[in-house]
PDB file of C-alpha atoms in Angstrom:
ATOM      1  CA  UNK A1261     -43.807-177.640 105.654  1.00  0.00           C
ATOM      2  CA  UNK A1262     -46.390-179.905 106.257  1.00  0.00           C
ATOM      3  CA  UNK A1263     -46.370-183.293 108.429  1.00  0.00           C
ATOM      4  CA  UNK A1264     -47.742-185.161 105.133  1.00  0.00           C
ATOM      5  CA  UNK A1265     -44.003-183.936 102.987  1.00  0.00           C
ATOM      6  CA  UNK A1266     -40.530-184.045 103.467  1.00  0.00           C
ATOM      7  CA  UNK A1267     -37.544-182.562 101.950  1.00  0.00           C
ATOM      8  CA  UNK A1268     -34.859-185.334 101.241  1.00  0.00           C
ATOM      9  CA  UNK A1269     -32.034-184.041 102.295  1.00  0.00           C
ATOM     10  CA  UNK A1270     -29.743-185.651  99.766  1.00  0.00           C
ATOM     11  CA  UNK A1271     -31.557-183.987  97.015  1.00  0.00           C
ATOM     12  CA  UNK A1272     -34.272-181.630  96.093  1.00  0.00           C
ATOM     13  CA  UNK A1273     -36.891-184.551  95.712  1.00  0.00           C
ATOM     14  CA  UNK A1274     -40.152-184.056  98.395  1.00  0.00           C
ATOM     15  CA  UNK A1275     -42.139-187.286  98.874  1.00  0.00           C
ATOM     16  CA  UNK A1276     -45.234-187.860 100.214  1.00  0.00           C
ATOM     17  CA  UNK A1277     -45.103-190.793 102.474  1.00  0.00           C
ATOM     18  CA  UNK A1278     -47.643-193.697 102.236  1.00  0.00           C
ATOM     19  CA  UNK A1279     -50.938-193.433 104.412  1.00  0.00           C
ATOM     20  CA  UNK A1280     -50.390-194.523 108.216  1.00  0.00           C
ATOM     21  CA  UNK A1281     -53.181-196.461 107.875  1.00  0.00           C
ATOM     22  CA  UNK A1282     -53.388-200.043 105.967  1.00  0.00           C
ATOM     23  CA  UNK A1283     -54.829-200.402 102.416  1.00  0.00           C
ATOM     24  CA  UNK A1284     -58.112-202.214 102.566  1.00  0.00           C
ATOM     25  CA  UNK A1285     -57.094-203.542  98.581  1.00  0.00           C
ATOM     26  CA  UNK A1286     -57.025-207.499  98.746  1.00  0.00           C
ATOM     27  CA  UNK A1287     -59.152-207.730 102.340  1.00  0.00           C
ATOM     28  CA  UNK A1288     -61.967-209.566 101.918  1.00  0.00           C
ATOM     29  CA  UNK A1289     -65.424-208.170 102.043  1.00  0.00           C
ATOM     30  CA  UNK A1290     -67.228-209.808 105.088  1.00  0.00           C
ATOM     31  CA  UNK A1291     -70.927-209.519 105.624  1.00  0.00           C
ATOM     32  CA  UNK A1292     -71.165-209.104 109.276  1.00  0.00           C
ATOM     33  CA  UNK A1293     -75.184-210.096 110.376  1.00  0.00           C
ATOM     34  CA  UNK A1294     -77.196-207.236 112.052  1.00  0.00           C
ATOM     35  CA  UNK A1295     -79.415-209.181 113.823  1.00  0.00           C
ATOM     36  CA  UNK A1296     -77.451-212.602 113.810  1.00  0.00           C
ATOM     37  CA  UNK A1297     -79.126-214.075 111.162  1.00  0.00           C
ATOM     38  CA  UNK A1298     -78.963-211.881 108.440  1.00  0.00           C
ATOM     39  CA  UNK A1299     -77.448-209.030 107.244  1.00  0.00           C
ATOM     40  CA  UNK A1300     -78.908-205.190 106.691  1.00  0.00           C
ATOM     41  CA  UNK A1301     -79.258-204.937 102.668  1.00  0.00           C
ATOM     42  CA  UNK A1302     -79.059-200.949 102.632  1.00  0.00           C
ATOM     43  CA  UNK A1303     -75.932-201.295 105.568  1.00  0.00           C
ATOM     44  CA  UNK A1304     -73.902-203.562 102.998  1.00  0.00           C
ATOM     45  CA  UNK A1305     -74.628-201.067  99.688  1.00  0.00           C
ATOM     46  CA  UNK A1306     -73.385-198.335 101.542  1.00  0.00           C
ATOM     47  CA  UNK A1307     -70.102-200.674 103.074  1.00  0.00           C
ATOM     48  CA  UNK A1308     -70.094-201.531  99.697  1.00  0.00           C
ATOM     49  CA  UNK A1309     -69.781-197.942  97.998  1.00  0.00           C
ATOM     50  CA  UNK A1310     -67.685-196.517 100.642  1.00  0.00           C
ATOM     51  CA  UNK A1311     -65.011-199.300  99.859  1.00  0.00           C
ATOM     52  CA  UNK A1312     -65.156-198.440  96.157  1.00  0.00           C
ATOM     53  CA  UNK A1313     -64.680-195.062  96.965  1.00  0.00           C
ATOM     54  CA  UNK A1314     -61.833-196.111  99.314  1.00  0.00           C
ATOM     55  CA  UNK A1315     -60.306-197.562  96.612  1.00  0.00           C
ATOM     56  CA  UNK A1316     -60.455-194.899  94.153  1.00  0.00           C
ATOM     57  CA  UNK A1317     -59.423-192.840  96.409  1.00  0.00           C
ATOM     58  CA  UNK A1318     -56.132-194.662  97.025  1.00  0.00           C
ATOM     59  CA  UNK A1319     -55.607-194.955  93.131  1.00  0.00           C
ATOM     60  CA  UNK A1320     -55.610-191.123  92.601  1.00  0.00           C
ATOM     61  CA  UNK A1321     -52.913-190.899  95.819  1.00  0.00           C
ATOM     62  CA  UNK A1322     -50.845-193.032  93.764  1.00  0.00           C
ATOM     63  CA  UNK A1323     -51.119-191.088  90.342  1.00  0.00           C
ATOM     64  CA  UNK A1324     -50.553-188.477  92.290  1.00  0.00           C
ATOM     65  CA  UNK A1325     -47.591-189.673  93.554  1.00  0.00           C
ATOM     66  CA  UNK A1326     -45.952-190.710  90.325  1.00  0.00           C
ATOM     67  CA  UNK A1327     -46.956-187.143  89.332  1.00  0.00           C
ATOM     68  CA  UNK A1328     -45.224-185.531  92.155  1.00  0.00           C
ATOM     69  CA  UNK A1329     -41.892-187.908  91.973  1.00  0.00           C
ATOM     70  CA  UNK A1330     -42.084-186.906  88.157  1.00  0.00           C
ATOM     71  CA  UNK A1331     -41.917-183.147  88.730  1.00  0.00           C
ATOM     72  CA  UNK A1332     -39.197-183.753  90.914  1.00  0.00           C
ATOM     73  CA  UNK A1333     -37.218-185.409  88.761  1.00  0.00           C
ATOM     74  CA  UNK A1334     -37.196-183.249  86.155  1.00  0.00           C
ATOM     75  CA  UNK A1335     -35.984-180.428  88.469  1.00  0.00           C
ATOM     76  CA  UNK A1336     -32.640-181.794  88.957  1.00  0.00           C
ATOM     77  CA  UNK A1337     -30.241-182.027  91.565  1.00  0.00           C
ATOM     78  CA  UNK A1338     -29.196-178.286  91.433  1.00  0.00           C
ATOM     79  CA  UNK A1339     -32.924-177.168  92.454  1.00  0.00           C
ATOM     80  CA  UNK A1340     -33.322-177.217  95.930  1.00  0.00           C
ATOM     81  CA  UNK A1341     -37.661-177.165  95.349  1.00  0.00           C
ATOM     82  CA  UNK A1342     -37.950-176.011  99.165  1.00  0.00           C
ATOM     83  CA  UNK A1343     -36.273-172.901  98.859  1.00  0.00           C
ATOM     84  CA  UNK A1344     -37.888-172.496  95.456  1.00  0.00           C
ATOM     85  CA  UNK A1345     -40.777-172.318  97.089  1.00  0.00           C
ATOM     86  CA  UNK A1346     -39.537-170.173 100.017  1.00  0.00           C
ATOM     87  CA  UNK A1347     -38.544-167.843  97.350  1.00  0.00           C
ATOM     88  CA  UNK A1348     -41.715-167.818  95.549  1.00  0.00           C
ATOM     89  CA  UNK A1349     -43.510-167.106  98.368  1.00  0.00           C
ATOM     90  CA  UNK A1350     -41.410-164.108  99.793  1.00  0.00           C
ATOM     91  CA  UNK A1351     -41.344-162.494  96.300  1.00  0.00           C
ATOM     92  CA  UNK A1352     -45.956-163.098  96.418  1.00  0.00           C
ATOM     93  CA  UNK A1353     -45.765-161.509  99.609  1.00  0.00           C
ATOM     94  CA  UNK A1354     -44.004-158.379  99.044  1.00  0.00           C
ATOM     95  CA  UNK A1355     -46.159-158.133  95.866  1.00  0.00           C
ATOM     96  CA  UNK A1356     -48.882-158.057  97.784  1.00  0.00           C
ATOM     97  CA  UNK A1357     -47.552-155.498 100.338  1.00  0.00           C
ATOM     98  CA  UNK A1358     -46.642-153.107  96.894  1.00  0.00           C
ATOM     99  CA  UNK A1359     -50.285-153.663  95.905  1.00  0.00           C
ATOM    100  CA  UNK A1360     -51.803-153.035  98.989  1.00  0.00           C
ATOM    101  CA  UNK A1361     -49.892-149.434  98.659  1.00  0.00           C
ATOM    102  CA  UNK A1362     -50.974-148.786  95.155  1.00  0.00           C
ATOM    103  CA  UNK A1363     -54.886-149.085  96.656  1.00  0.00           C
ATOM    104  CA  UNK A1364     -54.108-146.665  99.177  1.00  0.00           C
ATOM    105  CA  UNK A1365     -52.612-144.349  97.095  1.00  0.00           C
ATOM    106  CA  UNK A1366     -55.399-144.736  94.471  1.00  0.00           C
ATOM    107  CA  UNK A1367     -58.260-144.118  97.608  1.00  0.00           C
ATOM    108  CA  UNK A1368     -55.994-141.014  98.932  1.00  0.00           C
ATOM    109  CA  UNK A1369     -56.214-139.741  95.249  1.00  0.00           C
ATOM    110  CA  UNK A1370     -59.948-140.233  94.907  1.00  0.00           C
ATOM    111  CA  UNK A1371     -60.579-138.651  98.249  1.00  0.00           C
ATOM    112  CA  UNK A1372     -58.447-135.436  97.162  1.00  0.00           C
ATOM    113  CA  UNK A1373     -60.168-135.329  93.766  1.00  0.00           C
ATOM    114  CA  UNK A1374     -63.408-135.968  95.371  1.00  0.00           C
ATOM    115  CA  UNK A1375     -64.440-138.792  93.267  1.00  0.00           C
ATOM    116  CA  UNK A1376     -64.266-142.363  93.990  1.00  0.00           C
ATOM    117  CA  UNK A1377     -61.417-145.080  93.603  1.00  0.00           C
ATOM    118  CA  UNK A1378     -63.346-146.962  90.999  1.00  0.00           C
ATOM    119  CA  UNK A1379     -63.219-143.207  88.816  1.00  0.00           C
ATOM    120  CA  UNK A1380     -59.232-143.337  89.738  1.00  0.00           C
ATOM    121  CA  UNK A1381     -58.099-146.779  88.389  1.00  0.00           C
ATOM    122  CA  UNK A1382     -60.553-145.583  84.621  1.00  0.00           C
ATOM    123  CA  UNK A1383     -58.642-142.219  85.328  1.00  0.00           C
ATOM    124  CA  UNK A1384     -55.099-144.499  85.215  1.00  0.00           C
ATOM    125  CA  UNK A1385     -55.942-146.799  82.959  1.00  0.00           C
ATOM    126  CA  UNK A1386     -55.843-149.329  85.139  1.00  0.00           C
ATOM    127  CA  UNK A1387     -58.277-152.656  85.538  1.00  0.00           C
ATOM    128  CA  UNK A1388     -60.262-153.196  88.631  1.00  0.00           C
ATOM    129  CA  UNK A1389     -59.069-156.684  88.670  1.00  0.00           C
ATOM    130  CA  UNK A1390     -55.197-155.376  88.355  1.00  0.00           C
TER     131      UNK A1390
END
């Protein structure tokens, strides 16, 4: 798991903690002067459109949030999400490894046919993408 989630251990909820940095919403916008007297139009645009950004930015984190605490909720207490996951991932992996045997049994085929693997999986019925 990640540095950015944690598992609460009381129940299967993971939260994403707030940023480590502070929120820039309510700061005032200064216009700091380039060369003392006035400041750098195309330097305060670009401040300017960063902070909007910035800002959007930290509105999707917190949809995102609600989204994620949402989820969570409506797992329940007896879904521990961690091991779900742990689980999901084992079970991807050793359908991979079953795949990975079907292609080799596919190219041994081809090569004691003399034809080609693409010929095999049309021979089997079966989809390239498969």
């Amino acid at each position: 798991m990640t540095n950015k989630l944690k598992e609460k251990s009381s129940n299967s909820l993971i939260q994403i903690p707030p940023p480590s940095s502070p929120s820039i919403k309510g700061t005032k916008r200064k216009q700091s002067p380039v060369d003392g007297s006035s400041a750098d139009p195309k330097f305060l645009a670009e401040k300017e459109k960063l902070i909007i950004e910035i800002e959007g930015l930290e509105k999707k984190l917190e949809e995102l949030r609600a989204e994620a605490k949402k989820l969570n909720d409506s797992l329940g207490p007896e879904i521990n999400a961690e091991k779900e996951i742990q689980n999901h991932c084992r079970l991807l992996h050793e359908y991979n490894e079953i795949r990975d045997v079907g292609q080799m049994l596919f190219g041994k085929c081809a090569v004691y046919e003399g034809t080609t693997t693409k010929k095999m999986y049309e021979k089997f019925g079966v989809d390239l993408e498969d």
